[in-house]
CSV table of C-alpha atoms in Angstrom, one decimal:
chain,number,residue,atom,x,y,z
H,10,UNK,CA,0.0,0.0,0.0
H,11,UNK,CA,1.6,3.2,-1.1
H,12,UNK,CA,1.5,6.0,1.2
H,13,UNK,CA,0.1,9.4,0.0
H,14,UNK,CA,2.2,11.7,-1.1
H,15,UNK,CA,3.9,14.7,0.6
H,16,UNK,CA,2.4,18.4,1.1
H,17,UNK,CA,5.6,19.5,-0.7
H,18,UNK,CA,4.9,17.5,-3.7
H,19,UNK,CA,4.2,19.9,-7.0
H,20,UNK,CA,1.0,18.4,-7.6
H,21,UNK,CA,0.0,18.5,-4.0
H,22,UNK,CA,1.3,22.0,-3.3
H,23,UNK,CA,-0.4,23.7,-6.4
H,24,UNK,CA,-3.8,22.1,-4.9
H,25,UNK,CA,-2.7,24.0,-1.3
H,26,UNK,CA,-1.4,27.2,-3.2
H,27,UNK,CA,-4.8,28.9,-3.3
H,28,UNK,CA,-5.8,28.5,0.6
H,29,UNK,CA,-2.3,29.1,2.0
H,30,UNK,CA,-2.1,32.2,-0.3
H,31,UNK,CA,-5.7,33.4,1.4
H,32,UNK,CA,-3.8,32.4,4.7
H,33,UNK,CA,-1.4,35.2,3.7
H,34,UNK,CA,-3.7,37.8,2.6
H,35,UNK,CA,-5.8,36.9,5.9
H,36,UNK,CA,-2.4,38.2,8.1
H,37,UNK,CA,-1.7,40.9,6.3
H,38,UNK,CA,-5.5,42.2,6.9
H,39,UNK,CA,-5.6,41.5,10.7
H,40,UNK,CA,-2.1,43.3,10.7
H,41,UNK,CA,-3.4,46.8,9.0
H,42,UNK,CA,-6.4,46.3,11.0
H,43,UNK,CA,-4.3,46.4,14.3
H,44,UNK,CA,-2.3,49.1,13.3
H,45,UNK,CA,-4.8,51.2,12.1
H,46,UNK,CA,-5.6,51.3,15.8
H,47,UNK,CA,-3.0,51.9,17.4
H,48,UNK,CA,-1.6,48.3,18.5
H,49,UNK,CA,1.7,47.3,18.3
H,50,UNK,CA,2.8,44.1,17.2
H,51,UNK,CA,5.3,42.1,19.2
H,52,UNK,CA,7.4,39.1,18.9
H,53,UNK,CA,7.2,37.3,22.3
H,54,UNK,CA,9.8,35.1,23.0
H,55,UNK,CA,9.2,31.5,22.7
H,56,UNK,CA,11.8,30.1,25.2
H,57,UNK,CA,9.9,30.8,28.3
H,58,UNK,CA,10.4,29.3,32.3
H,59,UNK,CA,6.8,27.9,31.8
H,60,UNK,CA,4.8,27.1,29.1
H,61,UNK,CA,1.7,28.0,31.2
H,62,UNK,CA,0.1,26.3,34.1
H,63,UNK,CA,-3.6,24.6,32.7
H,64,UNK,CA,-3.8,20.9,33.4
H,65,UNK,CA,-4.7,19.8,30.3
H,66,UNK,CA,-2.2,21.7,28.1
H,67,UNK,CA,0.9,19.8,27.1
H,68,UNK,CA,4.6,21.5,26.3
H,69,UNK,CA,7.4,20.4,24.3
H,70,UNK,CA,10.4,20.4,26.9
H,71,UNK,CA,14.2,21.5,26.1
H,72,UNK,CA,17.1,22.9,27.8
H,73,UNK,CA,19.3,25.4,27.7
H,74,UNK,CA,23.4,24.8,27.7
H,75,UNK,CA,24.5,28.0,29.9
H,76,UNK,CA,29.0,28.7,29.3
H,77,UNK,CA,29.6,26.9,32.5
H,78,UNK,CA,28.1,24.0,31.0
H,79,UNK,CA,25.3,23.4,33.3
H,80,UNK,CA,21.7,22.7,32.1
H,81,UNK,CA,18.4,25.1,32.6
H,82,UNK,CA,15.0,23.5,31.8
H,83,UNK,CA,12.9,25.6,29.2
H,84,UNK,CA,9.8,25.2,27.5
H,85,UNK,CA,8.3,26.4,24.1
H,86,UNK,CA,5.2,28.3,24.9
H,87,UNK,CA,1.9,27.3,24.4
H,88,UNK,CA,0.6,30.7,24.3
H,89,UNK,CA,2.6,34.7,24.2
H,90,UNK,CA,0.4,35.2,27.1
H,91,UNK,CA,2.5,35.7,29.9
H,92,UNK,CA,5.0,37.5,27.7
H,93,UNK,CA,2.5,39.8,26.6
H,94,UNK,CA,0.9,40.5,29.9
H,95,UNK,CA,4.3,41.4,31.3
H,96,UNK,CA,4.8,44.0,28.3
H,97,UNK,CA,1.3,45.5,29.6
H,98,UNK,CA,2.8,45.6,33.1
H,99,UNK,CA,5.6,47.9,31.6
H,100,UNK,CA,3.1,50.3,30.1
H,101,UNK,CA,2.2,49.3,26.8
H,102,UNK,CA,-1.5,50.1,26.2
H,103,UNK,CA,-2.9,48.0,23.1
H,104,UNK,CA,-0.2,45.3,21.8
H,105,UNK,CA,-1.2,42.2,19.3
H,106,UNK,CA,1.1,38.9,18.5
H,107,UNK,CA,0.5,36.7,15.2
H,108,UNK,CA,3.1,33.6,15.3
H,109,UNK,CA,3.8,30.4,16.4
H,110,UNK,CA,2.8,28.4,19.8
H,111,UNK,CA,3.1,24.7,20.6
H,112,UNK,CA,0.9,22.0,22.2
H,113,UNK,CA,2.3,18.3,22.9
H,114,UNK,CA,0.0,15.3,22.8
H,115,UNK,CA,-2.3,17.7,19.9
H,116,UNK,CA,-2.6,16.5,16.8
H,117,UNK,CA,-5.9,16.2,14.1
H,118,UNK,CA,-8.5,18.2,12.1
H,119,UNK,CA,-8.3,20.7,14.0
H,120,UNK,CA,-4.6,20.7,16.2
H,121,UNK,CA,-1.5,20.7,15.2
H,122,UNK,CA,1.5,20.3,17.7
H,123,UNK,CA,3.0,23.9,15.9
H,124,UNK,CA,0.3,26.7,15.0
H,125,UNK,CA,-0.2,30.1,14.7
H,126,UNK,CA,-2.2,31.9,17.4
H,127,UNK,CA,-3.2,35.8,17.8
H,128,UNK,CA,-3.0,37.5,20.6
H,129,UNK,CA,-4.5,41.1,21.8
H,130,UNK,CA,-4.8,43.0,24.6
H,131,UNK,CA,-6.6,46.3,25.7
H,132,UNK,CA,-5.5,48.2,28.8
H,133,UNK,CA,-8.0,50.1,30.6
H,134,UNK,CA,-11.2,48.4,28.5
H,135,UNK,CA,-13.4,45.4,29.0
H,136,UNK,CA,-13.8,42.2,27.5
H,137,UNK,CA,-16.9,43.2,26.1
H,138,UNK,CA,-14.7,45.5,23.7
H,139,UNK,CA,-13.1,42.4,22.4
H,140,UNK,CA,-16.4,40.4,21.7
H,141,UNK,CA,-16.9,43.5,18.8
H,142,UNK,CA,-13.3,43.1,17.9
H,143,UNK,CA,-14.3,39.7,17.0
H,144,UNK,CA,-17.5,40.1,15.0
H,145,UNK,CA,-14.8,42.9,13.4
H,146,UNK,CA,-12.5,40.5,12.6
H,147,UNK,CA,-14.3,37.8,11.8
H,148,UNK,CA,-16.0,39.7,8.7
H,149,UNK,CA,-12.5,40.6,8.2
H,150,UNK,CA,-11.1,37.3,7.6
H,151,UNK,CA,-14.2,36.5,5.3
H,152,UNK,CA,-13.6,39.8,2.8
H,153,UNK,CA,-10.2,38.8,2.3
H,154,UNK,CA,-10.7,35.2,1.7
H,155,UNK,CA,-13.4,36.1,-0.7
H,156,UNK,CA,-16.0,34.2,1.0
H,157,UNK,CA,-20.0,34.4,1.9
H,158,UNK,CA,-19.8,31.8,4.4
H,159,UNK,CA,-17.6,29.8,7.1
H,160,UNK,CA,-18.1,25.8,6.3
H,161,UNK,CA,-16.3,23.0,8.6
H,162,UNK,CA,-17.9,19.4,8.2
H,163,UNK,CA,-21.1,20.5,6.6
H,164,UNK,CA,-21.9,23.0,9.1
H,165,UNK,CA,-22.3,26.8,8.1
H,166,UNK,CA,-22.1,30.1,9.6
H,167,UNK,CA,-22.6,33.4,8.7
H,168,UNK,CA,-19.2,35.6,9.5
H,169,UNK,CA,-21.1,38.9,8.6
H,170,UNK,CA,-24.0,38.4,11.3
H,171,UNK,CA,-23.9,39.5,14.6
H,172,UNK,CA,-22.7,36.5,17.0
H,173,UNK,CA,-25.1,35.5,19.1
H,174,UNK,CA,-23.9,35.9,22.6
H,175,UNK,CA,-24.7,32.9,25.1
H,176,UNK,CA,-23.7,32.3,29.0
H,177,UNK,CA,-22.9,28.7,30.0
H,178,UNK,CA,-25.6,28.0,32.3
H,179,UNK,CA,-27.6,29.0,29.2
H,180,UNK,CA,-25.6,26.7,26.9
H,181,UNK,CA,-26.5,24.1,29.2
H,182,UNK,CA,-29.7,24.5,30.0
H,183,UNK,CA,-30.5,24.6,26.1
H,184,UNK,CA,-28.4,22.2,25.4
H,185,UNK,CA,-28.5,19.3,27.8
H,186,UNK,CA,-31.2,20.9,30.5
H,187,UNK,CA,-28.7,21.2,33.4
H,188,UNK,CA,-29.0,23.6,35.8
H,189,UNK,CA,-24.8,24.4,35.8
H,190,UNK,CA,-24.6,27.2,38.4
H,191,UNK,CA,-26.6,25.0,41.1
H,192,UNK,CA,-23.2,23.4,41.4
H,193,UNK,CA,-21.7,26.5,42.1
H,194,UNK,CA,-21.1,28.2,45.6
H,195,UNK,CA,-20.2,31.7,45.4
H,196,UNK,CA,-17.3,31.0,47.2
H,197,UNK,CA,-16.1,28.8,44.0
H,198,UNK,CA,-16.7,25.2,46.0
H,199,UNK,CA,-18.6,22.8,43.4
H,200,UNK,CA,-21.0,20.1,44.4
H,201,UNK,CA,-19.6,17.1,42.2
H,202,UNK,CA,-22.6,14.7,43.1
H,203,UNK,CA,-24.9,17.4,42.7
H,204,UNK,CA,-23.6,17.9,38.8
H,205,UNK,CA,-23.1,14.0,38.6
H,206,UNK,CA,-27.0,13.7,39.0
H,207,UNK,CA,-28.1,16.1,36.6
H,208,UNK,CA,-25.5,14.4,34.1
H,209,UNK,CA,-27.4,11.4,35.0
H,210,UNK,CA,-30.8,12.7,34.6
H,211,UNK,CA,-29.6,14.2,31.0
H,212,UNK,CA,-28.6,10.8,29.6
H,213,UNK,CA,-24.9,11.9,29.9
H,214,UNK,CA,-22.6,8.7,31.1
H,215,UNK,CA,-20.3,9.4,34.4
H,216,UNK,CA,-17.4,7.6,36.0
H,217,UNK,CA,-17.1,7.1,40.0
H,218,UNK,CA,-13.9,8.6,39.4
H,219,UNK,CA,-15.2,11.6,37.5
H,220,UNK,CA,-14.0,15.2,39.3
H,221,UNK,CA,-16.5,18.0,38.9
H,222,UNK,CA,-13.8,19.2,35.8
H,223,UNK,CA,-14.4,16.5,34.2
H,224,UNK,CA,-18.5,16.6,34.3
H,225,UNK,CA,-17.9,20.0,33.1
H,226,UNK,CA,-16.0,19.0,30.1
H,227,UNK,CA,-18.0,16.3,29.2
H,228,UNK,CA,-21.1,17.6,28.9
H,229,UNK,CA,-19.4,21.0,26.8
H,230,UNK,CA,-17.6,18.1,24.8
H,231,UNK,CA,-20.8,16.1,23.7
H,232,UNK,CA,-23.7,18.7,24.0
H,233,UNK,CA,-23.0,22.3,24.0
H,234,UNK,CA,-19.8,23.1,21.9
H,235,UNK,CA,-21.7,20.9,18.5
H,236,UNK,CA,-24.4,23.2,19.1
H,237,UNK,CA,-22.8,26.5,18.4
H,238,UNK,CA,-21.4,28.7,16.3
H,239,UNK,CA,-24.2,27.2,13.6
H,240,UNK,CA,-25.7,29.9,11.2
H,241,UNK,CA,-23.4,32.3,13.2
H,242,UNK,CA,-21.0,32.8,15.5
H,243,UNK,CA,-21.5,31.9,19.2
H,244,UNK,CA,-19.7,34.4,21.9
H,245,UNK,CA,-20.0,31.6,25.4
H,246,UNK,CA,-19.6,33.7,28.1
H,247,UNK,CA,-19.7,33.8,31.6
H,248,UNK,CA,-17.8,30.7,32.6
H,249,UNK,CA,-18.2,29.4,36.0
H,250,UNK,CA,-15.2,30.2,38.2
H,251,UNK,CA,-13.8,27.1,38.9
H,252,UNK,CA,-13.1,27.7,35.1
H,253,UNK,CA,-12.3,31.1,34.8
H,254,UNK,CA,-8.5,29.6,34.4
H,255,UNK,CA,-6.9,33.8,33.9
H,256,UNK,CA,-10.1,35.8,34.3
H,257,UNK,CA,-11.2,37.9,37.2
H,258,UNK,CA,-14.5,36.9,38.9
H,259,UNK,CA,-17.7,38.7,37.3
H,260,UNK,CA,-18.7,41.5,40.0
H,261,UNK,CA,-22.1,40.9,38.9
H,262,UNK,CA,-22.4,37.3,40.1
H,263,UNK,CA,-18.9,35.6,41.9
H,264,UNK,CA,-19.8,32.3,40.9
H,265,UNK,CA,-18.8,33.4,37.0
H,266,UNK,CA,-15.9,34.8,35.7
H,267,UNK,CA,-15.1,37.4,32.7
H,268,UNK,CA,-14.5,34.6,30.4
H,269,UNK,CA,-15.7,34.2,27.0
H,270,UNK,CA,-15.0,31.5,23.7
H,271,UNK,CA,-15.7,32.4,20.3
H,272,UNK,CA,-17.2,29.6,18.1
H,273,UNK,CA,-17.6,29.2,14.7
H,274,UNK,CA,-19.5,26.0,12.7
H,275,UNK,CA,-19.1,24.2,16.1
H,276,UNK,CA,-15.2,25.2,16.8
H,277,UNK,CA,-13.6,26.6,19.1
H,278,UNK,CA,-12.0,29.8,17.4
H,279,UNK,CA,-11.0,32.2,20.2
H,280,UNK,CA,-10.6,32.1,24.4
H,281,UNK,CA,-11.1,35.9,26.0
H,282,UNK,CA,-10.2,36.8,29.7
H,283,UNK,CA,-11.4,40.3,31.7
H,284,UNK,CA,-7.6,39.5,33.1
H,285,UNK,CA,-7.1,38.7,36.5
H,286,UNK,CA,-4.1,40.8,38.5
H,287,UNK,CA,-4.6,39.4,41.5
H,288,UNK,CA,-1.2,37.5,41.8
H,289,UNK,CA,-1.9,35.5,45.0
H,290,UNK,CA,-5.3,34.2,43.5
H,291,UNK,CA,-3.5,34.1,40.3
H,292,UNK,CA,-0.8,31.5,42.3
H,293,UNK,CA,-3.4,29.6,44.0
H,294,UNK,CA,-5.5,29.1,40.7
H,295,UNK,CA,-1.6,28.3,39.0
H,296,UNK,CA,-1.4,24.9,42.4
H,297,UNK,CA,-4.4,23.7,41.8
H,298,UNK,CA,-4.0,23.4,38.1
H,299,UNK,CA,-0.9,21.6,38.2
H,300,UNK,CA,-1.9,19.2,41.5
H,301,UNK,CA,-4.8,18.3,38.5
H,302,UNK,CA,-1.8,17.9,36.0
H,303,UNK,CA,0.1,15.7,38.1
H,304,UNK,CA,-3.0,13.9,39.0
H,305,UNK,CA,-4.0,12.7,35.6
H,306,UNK,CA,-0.5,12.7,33.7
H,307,UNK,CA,2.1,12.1,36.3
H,308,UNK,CA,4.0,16.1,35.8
H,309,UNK,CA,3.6,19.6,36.5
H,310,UNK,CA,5.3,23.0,35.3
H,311,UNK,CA,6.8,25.6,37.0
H,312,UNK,CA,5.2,28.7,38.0
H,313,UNK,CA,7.0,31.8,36.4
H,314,UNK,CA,7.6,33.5,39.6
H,315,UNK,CA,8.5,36.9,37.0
H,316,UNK,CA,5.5,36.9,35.5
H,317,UNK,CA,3.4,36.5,38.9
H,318,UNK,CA,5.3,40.0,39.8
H,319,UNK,CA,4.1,41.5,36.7
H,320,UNK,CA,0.8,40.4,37.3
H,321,UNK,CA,0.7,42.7,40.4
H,322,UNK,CA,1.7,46.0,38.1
H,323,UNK,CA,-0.1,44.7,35.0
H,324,UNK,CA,-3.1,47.9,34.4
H,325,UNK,CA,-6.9,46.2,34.4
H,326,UNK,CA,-7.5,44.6,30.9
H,327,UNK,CA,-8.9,42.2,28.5
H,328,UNK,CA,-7.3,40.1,26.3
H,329,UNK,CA,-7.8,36.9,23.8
H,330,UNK,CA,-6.1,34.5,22.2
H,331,UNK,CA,-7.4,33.6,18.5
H,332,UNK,CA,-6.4,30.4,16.1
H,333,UNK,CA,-5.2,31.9,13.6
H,334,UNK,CA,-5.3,28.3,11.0
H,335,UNK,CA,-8.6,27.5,12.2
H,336,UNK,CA,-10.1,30.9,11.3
H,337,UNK,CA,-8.3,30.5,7.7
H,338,UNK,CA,-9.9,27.3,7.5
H,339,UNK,CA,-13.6,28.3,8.0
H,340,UNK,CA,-12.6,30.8,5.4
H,341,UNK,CA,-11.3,28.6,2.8
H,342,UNK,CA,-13.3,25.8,3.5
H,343,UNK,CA,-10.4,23.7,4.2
H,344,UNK,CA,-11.3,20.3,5.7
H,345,UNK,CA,-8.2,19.7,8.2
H,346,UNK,CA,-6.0,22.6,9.7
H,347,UNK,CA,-2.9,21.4,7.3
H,348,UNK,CA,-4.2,22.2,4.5
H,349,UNK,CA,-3.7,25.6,5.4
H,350,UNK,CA,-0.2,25.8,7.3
H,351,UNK,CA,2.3,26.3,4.8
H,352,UNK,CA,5.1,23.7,6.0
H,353,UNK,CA,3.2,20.9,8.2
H,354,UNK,CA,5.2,19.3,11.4
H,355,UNK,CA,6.4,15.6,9.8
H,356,UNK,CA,4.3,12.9,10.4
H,357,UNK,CA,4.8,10.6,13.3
H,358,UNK,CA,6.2,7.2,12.2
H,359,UNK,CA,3.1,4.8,12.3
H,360,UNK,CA,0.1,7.3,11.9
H,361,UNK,CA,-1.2,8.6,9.1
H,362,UNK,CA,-3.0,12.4,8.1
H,363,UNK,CA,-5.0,13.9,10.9
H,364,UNK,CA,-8.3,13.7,10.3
């Protein structure tokens, strides 16, 4: 059985050539449009102490040779993030990033273990600012591309109407008839066997074993996030907190936080923060992550101890982190995410194309 051939073969390339050169035209849009207003691009560095501290996100590890010959550990980032929150701690006011991030143990349709991600952040404005930057930008990203429509998997959205905008405990009280926030003390304690029931009663499987994390999860996995983002974008806001992984607490109700995901034809294109600067919270939030991490996977990450002392400086803000690919695929139409990355990470030996 002959394998198929490679992305740089001619044949293959020239049927690439026409999304990848929309990928293009795409970045150089979102660029002008920054710049236009005032943001300034910057080019975080993607050697970093930690690669970020969420449980469920997976770094590529190296190390760095000092003179003396002794060894450091570094990662590559998963996100600019903490980069770019320390640049807003040292006074710049509206800053973007458009380049590459890495995730381990990623790789399909829609992942790829190196992609492209855009980052923004306002100082001194809510996150509601950048739920219109991304009805903005998601127009945007259809102009260029030439297209009337976003497509993934036979699922459409319109990119020129307005997104709807949806809570969770809306989400999943449409979606699976769960009552979410009755799990939810406004102190942040969950009631696991509370949520386990209504799983239960909603026809959603559970394990003994299951935390109130992974409840969460499963129900957003197999009921809520297929349900959005159809006929038009979907803003899901107001995440409960023991989810609000870098947002500050809602001061309308503490059992939420400022968090919102933009979705598209069912995926997940962007995650927004109202950012947190409360450093000890920020620390606590940074523990309980990685105790989760070493619970399920057997490691943890360090804490960047620098960027917790930014934190304490950094101005109030909002910022978001966008995938880039997966917005240039709803806008080509591509069917997996390397169809429109230029130079695709190798296969691993023994699999085949993501699908």
């Amino acid at each position: 059985m002959t394998s198929a051939s490679p992305w740089w073969a001619p044949h293959v390339h020239a049927d690439r050539r026409p999304r990848l050169m929309a990928r293009n035209r795409i970045a150089a849009a979102l660029r002008a449009w920054f710049s236009a207003r005032d943001f300034v691009e910057v080019d975080a560095a993607i050697l970093q102490v930690s690669p970020g501290n969420e449980a469920h996100l997976s770094a590529f590890a190296t190390q760095a040779i000092a003179p003396d010959g002794t060894a450091h550990p570094l990662y590559l980032h998963t996100s600019p993030e903490f980069a770019c929150k320390k640049l807003l701690a040292a006074g710049e006011p509206r800053l973007f990033s458009l380049g590459p991030v890495y995730r381990n143990r990623e790789r399909g349709a829609l992942h790829h273990p190196e992609f492209t991600m855009l980052e923004w952040y306002r100082a001194g404005e809510t996150y509601d600012s950048l739920m219109h930057d991304c009805a903005v930008l998601l127009r945007l990203a259809a102009e260029t591309a030439g297209a009337t429509t976003f497509s993934w998997r036979g699922v459409e959205a319109d990119p020129f109407a307005e997104p709807e905008r949806l809570s969770v405990a809306e989400a999943f009280d449409r979606h699976a008839g769960i009552d979410l926030l009755a799990s939810v003390a406004p102190n942040g304690d969950t009631d696991r066997t509370g949520l386990a029931a209504a799983l239960g009663n909603a026809g959603i499987r559970t394990a003994p074993d299951d935390t109130w994390a992974d409840l969460f999860s499963r129900v957003m996995v197999e009921r809520v996030e297929p349900a959005l983002g159809r006929g038009r974008a979907t803003i899901l806001c107001e995440y409960p907190i023991p989810e609000a992984a870098l947002a500050r607490p809602s001061p309308a109700d503490p059992r939420v936080a400022e968090r919102f995901e933009l979705y598209a034809c069912g995926v997940e294109l962007a995650n927004a923060f109202g950012e947190l600067t409360d450093a000890d919270e920020q620390r606590r939030r940074f523990c309980a992550e990685m105790d989760e991490k070493e619970r399920v996977y057997g490691e943890r990450y360090p804490v960047d101890e620098d960027f917790l002392g930014a934190l304490g400086q950094m101005p109030e803000a909002s910022g978001i982190a966008l995938g880039f690919d997966r917005l240039v695929m709803l806008a080509t139409g591509a069917r997996r995410i390397e169809d429109v990355i230029w130079t695709p990470v190798a296969e691993y030996p023994g699999t085949g194309p993501a699908r």
